[in-house]
Short mmCIF file of C-alpha atoms (C1' of nucleotides) in Angstrom, two decimals:
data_model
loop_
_atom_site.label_atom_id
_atom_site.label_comp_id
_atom_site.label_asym_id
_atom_site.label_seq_id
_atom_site.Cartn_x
_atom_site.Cartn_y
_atom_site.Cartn_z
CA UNK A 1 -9.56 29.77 23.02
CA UNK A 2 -12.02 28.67 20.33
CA UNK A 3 -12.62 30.97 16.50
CA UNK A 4 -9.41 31.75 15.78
CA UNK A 5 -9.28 35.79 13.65
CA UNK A 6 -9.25 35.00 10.34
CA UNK A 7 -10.67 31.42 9.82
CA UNK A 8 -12.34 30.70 6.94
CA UNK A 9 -14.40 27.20 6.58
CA UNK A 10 -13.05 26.75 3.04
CA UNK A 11 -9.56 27.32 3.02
CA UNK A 12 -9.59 25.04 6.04
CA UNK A 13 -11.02 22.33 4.33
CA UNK A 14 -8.83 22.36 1.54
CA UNK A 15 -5.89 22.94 3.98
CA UNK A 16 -7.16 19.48 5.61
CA UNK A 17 -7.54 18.06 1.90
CA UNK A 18 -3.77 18.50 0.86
CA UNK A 19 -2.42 17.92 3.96
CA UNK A 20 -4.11 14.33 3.90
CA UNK A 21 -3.06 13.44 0.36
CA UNK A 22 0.02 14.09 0.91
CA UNK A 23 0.48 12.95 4.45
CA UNK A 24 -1.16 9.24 3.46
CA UNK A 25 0.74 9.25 0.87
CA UNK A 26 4.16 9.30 3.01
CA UNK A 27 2.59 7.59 5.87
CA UNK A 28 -0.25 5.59 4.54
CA UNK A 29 -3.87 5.84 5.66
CA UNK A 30 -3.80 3.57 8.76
CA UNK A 31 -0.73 5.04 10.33
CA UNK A 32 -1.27 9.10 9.88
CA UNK A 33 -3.77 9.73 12.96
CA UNK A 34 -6.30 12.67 13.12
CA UNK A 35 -3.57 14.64 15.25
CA UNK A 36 -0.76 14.46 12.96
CA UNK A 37 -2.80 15.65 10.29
CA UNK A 38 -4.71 18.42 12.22
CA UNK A 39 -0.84 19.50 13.32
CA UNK A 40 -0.02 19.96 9.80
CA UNK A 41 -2.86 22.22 9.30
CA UNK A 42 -2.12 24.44 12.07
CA UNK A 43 -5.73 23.24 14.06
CA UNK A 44 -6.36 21.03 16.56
CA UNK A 45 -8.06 17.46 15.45
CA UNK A 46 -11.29 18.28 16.72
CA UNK A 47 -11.44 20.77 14.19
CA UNK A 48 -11.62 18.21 11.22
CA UNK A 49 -14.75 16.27 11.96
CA UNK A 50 -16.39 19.67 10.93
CA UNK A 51 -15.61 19.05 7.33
CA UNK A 52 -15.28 15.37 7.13
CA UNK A 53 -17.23 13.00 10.11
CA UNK A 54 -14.99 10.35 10.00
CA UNK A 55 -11.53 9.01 8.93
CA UNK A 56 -12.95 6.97 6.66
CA UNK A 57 -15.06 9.72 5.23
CA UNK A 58 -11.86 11.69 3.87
CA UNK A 59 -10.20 8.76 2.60
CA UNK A 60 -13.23 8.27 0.46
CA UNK A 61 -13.70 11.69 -0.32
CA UNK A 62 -9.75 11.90 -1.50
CA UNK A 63 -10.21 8.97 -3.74
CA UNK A 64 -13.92 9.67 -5.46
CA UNK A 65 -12.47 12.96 -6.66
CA UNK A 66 -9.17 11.80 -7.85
CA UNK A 67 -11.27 9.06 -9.79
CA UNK A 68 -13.71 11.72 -11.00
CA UNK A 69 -10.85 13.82 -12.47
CA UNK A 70 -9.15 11.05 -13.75
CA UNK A 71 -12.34 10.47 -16.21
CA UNK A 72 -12.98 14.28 -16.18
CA UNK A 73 -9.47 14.44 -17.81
CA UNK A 74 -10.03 11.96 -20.03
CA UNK A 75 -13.57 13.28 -21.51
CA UNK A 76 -11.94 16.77 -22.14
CA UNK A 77 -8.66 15.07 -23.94
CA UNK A 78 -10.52 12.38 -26.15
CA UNK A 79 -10.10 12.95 -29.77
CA UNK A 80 -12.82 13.27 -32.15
CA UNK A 81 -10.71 11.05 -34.37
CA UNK A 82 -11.51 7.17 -34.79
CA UNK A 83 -8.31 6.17 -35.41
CA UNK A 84 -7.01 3.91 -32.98
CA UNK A 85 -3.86 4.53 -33.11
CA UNK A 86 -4.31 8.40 -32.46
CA UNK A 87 -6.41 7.71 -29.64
CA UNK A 88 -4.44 5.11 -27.83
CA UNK A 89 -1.85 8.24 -27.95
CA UNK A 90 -3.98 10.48 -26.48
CA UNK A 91 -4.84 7.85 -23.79
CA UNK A 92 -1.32 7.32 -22.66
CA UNK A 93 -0.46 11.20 -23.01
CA UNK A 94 -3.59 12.08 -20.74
CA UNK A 95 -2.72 9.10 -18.31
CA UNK A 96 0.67 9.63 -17.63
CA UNK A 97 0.26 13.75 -17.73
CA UNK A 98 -2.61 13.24 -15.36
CA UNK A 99 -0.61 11.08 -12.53
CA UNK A 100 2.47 12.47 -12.49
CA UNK A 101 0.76 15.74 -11.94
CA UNK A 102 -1.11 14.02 -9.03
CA UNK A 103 1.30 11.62 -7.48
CA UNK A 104 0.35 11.69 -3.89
CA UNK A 105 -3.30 11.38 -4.87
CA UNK A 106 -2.46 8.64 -7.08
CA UNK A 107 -0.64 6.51 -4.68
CA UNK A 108 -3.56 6.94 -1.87
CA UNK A 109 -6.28 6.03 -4.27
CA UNK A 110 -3.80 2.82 -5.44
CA UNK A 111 -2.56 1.94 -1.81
CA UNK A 112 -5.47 2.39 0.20
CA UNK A 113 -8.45 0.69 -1.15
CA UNK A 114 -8.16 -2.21 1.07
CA UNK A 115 -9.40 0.37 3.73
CA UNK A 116 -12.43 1.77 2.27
CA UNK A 117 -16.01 -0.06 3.46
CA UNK A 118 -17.33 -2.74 0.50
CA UNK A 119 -20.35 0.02 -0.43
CA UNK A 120 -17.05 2.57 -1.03
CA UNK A 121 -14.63 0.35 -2.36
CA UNK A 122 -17.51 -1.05 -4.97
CA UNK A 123 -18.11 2.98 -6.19
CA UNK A 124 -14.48 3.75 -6.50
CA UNK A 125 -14.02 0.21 -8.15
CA UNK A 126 -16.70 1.10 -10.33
CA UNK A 127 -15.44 4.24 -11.73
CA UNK A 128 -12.01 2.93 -12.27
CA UNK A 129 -13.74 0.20 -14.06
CA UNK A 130 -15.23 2.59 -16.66
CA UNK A 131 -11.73 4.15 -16.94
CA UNK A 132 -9.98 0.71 -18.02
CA UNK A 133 -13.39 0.23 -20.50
CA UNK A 134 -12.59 2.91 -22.33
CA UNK A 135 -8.73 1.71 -23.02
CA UNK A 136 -10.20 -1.71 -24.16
CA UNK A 137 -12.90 -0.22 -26.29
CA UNK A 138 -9.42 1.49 -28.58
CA UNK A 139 -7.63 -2.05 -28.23
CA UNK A 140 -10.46 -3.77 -29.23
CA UNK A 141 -11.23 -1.53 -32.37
CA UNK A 142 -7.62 -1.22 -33.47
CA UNK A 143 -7.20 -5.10 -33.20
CA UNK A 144 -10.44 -5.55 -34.94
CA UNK A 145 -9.27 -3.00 -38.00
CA UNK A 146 -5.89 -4.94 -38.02
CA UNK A 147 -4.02 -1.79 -37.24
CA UNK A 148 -2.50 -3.56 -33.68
CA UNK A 149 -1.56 -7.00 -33.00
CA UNK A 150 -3.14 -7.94 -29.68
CA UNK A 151 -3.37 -11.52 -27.91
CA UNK A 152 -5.61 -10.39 -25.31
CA UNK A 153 -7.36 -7.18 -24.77
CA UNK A 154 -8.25 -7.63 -21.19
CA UNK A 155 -4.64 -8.30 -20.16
CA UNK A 156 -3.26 -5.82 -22.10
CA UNK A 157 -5.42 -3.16 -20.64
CA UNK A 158 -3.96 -4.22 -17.85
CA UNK A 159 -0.25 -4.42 -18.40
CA UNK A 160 -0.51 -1.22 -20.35
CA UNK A 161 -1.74 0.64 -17.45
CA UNK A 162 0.05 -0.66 -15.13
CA UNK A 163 3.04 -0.02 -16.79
CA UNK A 164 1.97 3.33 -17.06
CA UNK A 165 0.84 4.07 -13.68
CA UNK A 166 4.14 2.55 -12.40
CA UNK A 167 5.72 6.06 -13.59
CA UNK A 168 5.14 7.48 -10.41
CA UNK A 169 7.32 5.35 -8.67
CA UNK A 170 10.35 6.10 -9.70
CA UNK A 171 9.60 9.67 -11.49
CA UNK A 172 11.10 12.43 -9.52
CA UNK A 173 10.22 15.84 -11.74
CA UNK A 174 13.45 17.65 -12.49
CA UNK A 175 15.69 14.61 -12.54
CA UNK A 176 17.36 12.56 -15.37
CA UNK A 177 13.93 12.40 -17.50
CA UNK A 178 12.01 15.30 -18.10
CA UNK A 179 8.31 14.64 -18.03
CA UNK A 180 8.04 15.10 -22.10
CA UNK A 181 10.71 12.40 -22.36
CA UNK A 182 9.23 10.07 -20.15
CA UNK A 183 6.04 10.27 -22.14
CA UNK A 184 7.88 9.56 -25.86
CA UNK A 185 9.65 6.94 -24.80
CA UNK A 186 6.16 5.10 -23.00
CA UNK A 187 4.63 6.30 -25.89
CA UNK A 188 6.88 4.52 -28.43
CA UNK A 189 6.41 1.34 -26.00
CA UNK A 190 3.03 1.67 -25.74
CA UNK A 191 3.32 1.18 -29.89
CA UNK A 192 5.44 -1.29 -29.81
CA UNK A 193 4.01 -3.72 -27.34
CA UNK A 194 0.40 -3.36 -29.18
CA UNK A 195 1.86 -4.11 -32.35
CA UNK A 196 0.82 -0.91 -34.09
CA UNK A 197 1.46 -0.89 -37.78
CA UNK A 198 1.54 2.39 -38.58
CA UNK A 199 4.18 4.13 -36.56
CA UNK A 200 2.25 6.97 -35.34
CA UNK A 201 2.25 9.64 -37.14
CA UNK A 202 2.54 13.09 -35.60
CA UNK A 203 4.22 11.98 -32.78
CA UNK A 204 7.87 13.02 -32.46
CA UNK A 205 10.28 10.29 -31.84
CA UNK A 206 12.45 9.83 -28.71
CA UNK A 207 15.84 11.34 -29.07
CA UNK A 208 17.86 9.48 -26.08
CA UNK A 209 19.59 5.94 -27.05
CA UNK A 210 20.22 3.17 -24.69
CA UNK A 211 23.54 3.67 -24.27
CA UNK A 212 22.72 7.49 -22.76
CA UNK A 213 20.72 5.15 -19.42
CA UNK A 214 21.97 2.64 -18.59
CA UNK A 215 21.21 3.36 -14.94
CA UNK A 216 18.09 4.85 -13.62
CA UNK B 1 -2.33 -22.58 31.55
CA UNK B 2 1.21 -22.14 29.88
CA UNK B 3 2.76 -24.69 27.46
CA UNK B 4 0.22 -26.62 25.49
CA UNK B 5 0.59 -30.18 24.67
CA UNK B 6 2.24 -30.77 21.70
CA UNK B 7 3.41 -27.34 20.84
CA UNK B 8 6.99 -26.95 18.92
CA UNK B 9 8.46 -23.97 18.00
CA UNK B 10 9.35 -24.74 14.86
CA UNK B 11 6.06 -24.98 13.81
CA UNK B 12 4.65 -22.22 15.48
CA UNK B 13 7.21 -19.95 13.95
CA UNK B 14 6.16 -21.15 10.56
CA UNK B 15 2.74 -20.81 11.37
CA UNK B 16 3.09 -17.48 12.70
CA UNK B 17 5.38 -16.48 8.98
CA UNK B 18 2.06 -17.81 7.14
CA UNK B 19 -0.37 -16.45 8.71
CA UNK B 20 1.37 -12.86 8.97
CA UNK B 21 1.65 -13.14 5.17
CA UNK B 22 -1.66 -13.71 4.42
CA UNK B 23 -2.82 -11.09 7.33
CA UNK B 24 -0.69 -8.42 6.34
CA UNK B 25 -1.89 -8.73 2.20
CA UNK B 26 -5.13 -8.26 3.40
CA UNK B 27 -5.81 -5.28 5.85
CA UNK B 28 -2.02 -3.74 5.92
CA UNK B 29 0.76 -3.86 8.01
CA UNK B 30 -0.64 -1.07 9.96
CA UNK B 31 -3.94 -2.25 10.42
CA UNK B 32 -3.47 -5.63 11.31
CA UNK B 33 -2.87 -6.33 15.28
CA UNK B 34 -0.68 -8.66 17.49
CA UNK B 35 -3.30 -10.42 18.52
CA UNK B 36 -5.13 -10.95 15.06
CA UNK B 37 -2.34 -12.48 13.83
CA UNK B 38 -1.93 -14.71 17.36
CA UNK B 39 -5.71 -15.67 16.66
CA UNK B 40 -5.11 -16.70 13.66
CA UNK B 41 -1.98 -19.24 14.64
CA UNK B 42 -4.35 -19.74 17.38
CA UNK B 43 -1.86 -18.49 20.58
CA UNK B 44 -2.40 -15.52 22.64
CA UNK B 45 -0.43 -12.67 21.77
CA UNK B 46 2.58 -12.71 24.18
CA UNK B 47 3.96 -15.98 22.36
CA UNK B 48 4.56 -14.09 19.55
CA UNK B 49 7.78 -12.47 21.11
CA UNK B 50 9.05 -15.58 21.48
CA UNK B 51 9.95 -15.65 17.56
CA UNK B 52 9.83 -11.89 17.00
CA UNK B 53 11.12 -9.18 18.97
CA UNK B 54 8.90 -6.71 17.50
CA UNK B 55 6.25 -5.83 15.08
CA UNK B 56 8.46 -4.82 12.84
CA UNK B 57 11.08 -7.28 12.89
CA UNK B 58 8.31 -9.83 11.77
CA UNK B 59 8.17 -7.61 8.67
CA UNK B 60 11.31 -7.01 7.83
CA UNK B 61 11.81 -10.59 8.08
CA UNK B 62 9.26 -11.59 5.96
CA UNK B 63 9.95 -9.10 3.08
CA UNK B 64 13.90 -10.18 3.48
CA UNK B 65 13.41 -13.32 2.81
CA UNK B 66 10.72 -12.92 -0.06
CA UNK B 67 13.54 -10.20 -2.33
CA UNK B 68 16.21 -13.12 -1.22
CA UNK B 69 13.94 -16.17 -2.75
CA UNK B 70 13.79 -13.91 -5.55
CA UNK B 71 17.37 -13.44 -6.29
CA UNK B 72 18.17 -17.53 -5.41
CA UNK B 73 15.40 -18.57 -7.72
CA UNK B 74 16.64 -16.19 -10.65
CA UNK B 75 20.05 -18.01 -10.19
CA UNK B 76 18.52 -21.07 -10.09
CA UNK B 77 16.97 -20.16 -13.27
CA UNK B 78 19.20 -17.99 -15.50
CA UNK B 79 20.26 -19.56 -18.41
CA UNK B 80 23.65 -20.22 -19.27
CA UNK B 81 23.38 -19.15 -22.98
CA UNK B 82 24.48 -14.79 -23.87
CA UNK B 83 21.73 -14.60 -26.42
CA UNK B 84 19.50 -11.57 -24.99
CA UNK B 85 16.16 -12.80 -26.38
CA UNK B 86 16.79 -16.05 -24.31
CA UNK B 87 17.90 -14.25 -21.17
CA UNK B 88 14.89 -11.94 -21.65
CA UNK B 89 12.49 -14.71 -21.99
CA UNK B 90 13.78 -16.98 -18.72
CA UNK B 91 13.44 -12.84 -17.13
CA UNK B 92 10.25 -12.40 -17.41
CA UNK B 93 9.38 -16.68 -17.33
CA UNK B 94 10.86 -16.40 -13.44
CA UNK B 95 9.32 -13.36 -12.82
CA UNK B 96 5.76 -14.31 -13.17
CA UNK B 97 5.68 -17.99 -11.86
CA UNK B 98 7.63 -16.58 -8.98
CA UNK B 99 4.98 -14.15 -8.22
CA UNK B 100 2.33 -15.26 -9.38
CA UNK B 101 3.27 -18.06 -6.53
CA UNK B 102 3.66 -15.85 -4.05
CA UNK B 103 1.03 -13.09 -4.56
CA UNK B 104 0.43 -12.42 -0.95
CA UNK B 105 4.19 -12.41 0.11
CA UNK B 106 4.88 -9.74 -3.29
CA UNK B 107 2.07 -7.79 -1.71
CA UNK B 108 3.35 -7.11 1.35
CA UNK B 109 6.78 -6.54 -0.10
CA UNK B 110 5.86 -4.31 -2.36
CA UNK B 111 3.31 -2.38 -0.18
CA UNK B 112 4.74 -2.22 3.21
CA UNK B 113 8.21 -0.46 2.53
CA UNK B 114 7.45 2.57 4.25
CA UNK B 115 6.90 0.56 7.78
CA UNK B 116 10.76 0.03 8.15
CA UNK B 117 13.19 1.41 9.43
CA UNK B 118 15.32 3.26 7.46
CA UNK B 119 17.95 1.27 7.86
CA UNK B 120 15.94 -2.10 6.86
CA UNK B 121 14.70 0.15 4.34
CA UNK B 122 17.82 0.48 2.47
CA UNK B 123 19.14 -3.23 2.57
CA UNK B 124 15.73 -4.03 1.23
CA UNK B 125 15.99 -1.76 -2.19
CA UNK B 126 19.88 -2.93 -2.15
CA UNK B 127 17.90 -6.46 -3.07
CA UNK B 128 15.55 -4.96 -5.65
CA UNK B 129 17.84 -2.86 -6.88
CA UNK B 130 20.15 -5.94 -7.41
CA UNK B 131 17.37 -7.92 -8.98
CA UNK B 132 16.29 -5.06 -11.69
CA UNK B 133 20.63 -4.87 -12.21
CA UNK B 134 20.13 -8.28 -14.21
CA UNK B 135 17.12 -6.87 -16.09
CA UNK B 136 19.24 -3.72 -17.48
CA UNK B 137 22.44 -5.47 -18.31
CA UNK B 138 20.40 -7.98 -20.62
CA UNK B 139 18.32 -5.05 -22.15
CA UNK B 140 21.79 -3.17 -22.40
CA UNK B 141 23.13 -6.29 -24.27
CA UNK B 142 20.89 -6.55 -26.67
CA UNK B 143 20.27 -2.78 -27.40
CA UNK B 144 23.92 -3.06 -28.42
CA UNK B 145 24.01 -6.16 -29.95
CA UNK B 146 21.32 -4.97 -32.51
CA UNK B 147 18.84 -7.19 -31.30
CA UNK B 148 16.37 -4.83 -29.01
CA UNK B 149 15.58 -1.65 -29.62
CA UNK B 150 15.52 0.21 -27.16
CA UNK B 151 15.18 4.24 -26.29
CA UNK B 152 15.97 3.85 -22.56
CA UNK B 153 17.35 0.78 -20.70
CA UNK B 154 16.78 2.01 -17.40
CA UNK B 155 13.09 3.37 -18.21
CA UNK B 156 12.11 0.56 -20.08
CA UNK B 157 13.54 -2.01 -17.29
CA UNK B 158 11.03 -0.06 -14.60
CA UNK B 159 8.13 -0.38 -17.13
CA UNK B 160 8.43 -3.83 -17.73
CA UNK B 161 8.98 -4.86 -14.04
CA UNK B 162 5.77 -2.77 -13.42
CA UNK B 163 3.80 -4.43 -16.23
CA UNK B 164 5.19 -7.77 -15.00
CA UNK B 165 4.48 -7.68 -11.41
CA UNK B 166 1.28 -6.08 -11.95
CA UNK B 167 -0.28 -9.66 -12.60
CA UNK B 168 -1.06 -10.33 -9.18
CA UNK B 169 -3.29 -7.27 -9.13
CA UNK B 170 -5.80 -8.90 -11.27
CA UNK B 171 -4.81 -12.50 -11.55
CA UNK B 172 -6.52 -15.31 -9.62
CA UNK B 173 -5.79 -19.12 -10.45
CA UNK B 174 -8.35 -20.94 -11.93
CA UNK B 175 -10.66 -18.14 -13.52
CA UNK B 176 -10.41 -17.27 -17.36
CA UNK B 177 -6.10 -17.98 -18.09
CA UNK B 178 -3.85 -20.40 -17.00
CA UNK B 179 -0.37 -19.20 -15.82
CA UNK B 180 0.82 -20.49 -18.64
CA UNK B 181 -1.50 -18.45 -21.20
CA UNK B 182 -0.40 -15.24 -19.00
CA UNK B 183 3.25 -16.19 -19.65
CA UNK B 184 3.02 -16.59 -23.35
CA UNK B 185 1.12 -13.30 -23.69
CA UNK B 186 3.26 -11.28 -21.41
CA UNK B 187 6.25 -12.63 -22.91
CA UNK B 188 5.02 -11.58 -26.73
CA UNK B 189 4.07 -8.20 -25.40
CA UNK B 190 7.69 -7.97 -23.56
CA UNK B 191 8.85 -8.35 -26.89
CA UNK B 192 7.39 -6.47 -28.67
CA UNK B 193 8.04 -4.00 -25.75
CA UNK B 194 11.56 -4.23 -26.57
CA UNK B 195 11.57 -4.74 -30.29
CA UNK B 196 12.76 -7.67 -30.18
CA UNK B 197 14.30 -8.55 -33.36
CA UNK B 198 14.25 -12.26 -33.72
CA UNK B 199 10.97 -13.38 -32.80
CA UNK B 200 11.75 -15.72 -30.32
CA UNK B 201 12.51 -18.89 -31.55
CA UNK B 202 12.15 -21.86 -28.84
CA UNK B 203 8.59 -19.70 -27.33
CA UNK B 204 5.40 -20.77 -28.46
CA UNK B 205 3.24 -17.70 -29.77
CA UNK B 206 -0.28 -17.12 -27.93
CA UNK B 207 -3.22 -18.94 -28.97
CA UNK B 208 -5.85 -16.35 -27.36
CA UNK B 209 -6.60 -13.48 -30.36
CA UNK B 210 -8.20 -10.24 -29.21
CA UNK B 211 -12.17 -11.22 -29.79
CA UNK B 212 -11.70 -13.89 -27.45
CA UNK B 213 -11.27 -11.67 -24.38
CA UNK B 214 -12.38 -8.43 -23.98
CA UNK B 215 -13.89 -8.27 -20.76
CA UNK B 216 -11.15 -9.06 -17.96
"C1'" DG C 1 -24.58 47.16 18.30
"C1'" DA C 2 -27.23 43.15 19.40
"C1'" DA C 3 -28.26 38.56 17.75
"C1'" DT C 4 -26.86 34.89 15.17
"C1'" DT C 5 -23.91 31.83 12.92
"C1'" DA C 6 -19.24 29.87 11.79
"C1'" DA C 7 -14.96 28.11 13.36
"C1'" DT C 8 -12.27 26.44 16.65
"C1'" DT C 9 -10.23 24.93 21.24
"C1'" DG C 10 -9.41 21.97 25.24
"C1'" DA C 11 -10.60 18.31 27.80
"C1'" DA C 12 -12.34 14.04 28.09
"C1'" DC C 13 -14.20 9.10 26.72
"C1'" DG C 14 -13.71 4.38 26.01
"C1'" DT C 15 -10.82 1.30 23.12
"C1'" DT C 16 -7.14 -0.69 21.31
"C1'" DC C 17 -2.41 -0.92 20.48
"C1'" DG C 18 2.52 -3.08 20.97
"C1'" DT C 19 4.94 -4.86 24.45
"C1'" DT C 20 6.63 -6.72 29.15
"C1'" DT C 21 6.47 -9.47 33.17
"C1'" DT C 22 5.49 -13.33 35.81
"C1'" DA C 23 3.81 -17.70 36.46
"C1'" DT C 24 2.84 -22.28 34.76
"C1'" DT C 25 3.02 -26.42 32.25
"C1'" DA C 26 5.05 -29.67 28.61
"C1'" DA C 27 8.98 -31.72 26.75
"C1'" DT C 28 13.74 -33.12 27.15
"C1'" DG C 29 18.24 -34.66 29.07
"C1'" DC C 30 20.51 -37.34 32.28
"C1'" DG D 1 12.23 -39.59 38.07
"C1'" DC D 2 14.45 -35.33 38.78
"C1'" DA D 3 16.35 -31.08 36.91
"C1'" DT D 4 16.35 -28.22 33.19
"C1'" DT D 5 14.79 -26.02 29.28
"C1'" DA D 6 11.12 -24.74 25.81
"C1'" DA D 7 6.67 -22.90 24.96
"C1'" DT D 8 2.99 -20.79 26.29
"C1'" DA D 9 -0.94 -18.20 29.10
"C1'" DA D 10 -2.70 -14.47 31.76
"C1'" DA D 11 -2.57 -10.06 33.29
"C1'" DA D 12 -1.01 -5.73 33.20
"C1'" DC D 13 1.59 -1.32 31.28
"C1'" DG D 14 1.48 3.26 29.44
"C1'" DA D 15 0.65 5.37 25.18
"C1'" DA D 16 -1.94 6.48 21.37
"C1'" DC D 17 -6.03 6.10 18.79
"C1'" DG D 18 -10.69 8.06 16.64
"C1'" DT D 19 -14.19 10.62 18.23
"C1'" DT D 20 -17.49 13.60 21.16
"C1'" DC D 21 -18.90 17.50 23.84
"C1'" DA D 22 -19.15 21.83 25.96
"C1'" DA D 23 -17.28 26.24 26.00
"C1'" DT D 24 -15.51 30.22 23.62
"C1'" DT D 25 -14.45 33.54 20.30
"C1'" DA D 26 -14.61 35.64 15.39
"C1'" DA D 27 -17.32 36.93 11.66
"C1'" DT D 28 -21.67 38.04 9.73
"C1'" DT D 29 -26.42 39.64 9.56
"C1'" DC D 30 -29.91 42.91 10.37
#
DNA sequence: GAATTAATTGAACGTTCGTTTTATTAATGC
DNA sequence: GCATTAATAAAACGAACGTTCAATTAATTC
């Protein structure tokens, strides 16, 4: 056999693109082969080195555009407002929005580094790089205009997002939390752990006590 | 050849742990080989089966013994007072020195789960999910003692854990903080995190303010 | 409807993998 | 010093890996 009737070179391709995501994600990169992942598209694995040449070449491809979105996201959600406070909300809101929509993507572009060449891991480095920048830059000017209270800006970058990011972890969508819960409540820790003075504003409080979750 | 002069088990074993530790935080369970890891104790492959039946036993072996250490050295360290704030603050004291000591070792443990068996799997969150127990029940106490403030115990205990853990990401001994700086800051931000009430007495506050450290 | 291009199969290639088996030598016990 | 046990090497196993190549068929173009 060979054409099958009714291939088509771009639904293919983004057959082979979800299938990945998600199947690294389960498996990680090194242990889903080229077969496993050609069986979940329906094709043999000969077929995918017509839309990516190499293993390595999807990984990348996976991550770069999960990356891009990420600060695609980002640019669209930034507020024209100054005020740090309203746009450290709008940073957490985007960030935890954006990864919980893409889990699976987020966990291959967090997991899998480590098997990307140097020249890739250096671009996607890079562009997560600018991401973090631009949650320092609000740090920075809110601690400058005494509006948080902030030891160190680097670190808590750092802790913020990773506190953040570790939402998709645990978060299972149509569990305990709904996903506009789980965003108050990081939002009102985001708040607190900066120090903010002014208790933001427009943004609704969480409703659920302690004693409501105790386990998780 | 066969048994080399002055070999001992003992020490091979241990040399075997270490260097699988170190091997496996670096290029992944999955991509490291049997006979990487025997170069790198400096014996041929075979001799690994002396100590490990499989692959995978050599995992589950190390991560075992990594959540154990955890649990023995928060038991060595929990303090005998009730006072939430204290507990909190000998929390998140263990947690960091205990992994920022063992970066590699936290690595593997926290990236290789989804090698094991499901069997291994299981007894390996039953120690996590053991460890993270002690976190909630001292947020839980002092939600209800007035002291925290809290909107979720078992949300908030996943972020912090996150946050916390997240240090060996980025840290590396020796550049721009001391362990000790990290500690201080991370355990300010914890409380502010949690709202802590009383700002905790017997803990120095940070020295580091924000226009000291913006670039990480 | 013939020629061309797009999409895929099936078989094969050389490599590497985890693991097993057998033989061999060093250390230990008596 | 002889027998036994501990620790390793060397070679081999079949299976699976990423990838390539030639052949074949479907869709498209003119």
């Amino acid at each position: 056999m060979a054409r099958t009737t009714g291939s088509d070179g771009e639904k293919t391709e983004a057959a082979v693109r979800e299938a990945a995501v998600s199947l690294i994600a389960r498996l990680g990169y090194e242990a889903m082969s080229m077969r496993q992942l050609a069986a979940k598209v329906g094709v043999q694995a000969a077929a995918l080195y017509r839309y990516f040449p190499t293993k390595e070449d999807l990984l990348f491809t996976l991550m770069r555009e999960h990356m891009e979105g990420l600060l695609k996201a980002w640019d669209r959600t930034r507020p024209a407002s100054d005020d740090p406070a309203a746009r450290l909300a709008a940073y957490v809101e985007n960030h935890i929005a954006f990864h919980i929509a893409r889990r699976h993507a987020t966990h291959v572009s967090n997991m899998e580094l480590r098997s990307l060449s140097p020249e890739r891991l250096t671009r996607i480095l890079k562009l997560r790089t600018a991401y973090e920048k631009e949650l320092r830059a609000i740090l920075r000017d809110g601690a400058e205009a005494g509006i948080f209270e902030i030891d160190d800006v680097g670190l808590t970058a750092m802790a913020l997002i990773q506190m953040m990011t570790g939402v998709i972890v645990w978060f299972r969508p149509g569990e305990r939390l709904s996903i506009a819960e789980v965003t108050t409540t990081y939002l009102s820790m985001t708040m607190r752990l900066v120090g903010a003075k002014i208790d933001t504003f427009s943004v609704a409080r969480p409703v659920r006590r302690a004693r409501d979750a105790v386990a998780l």
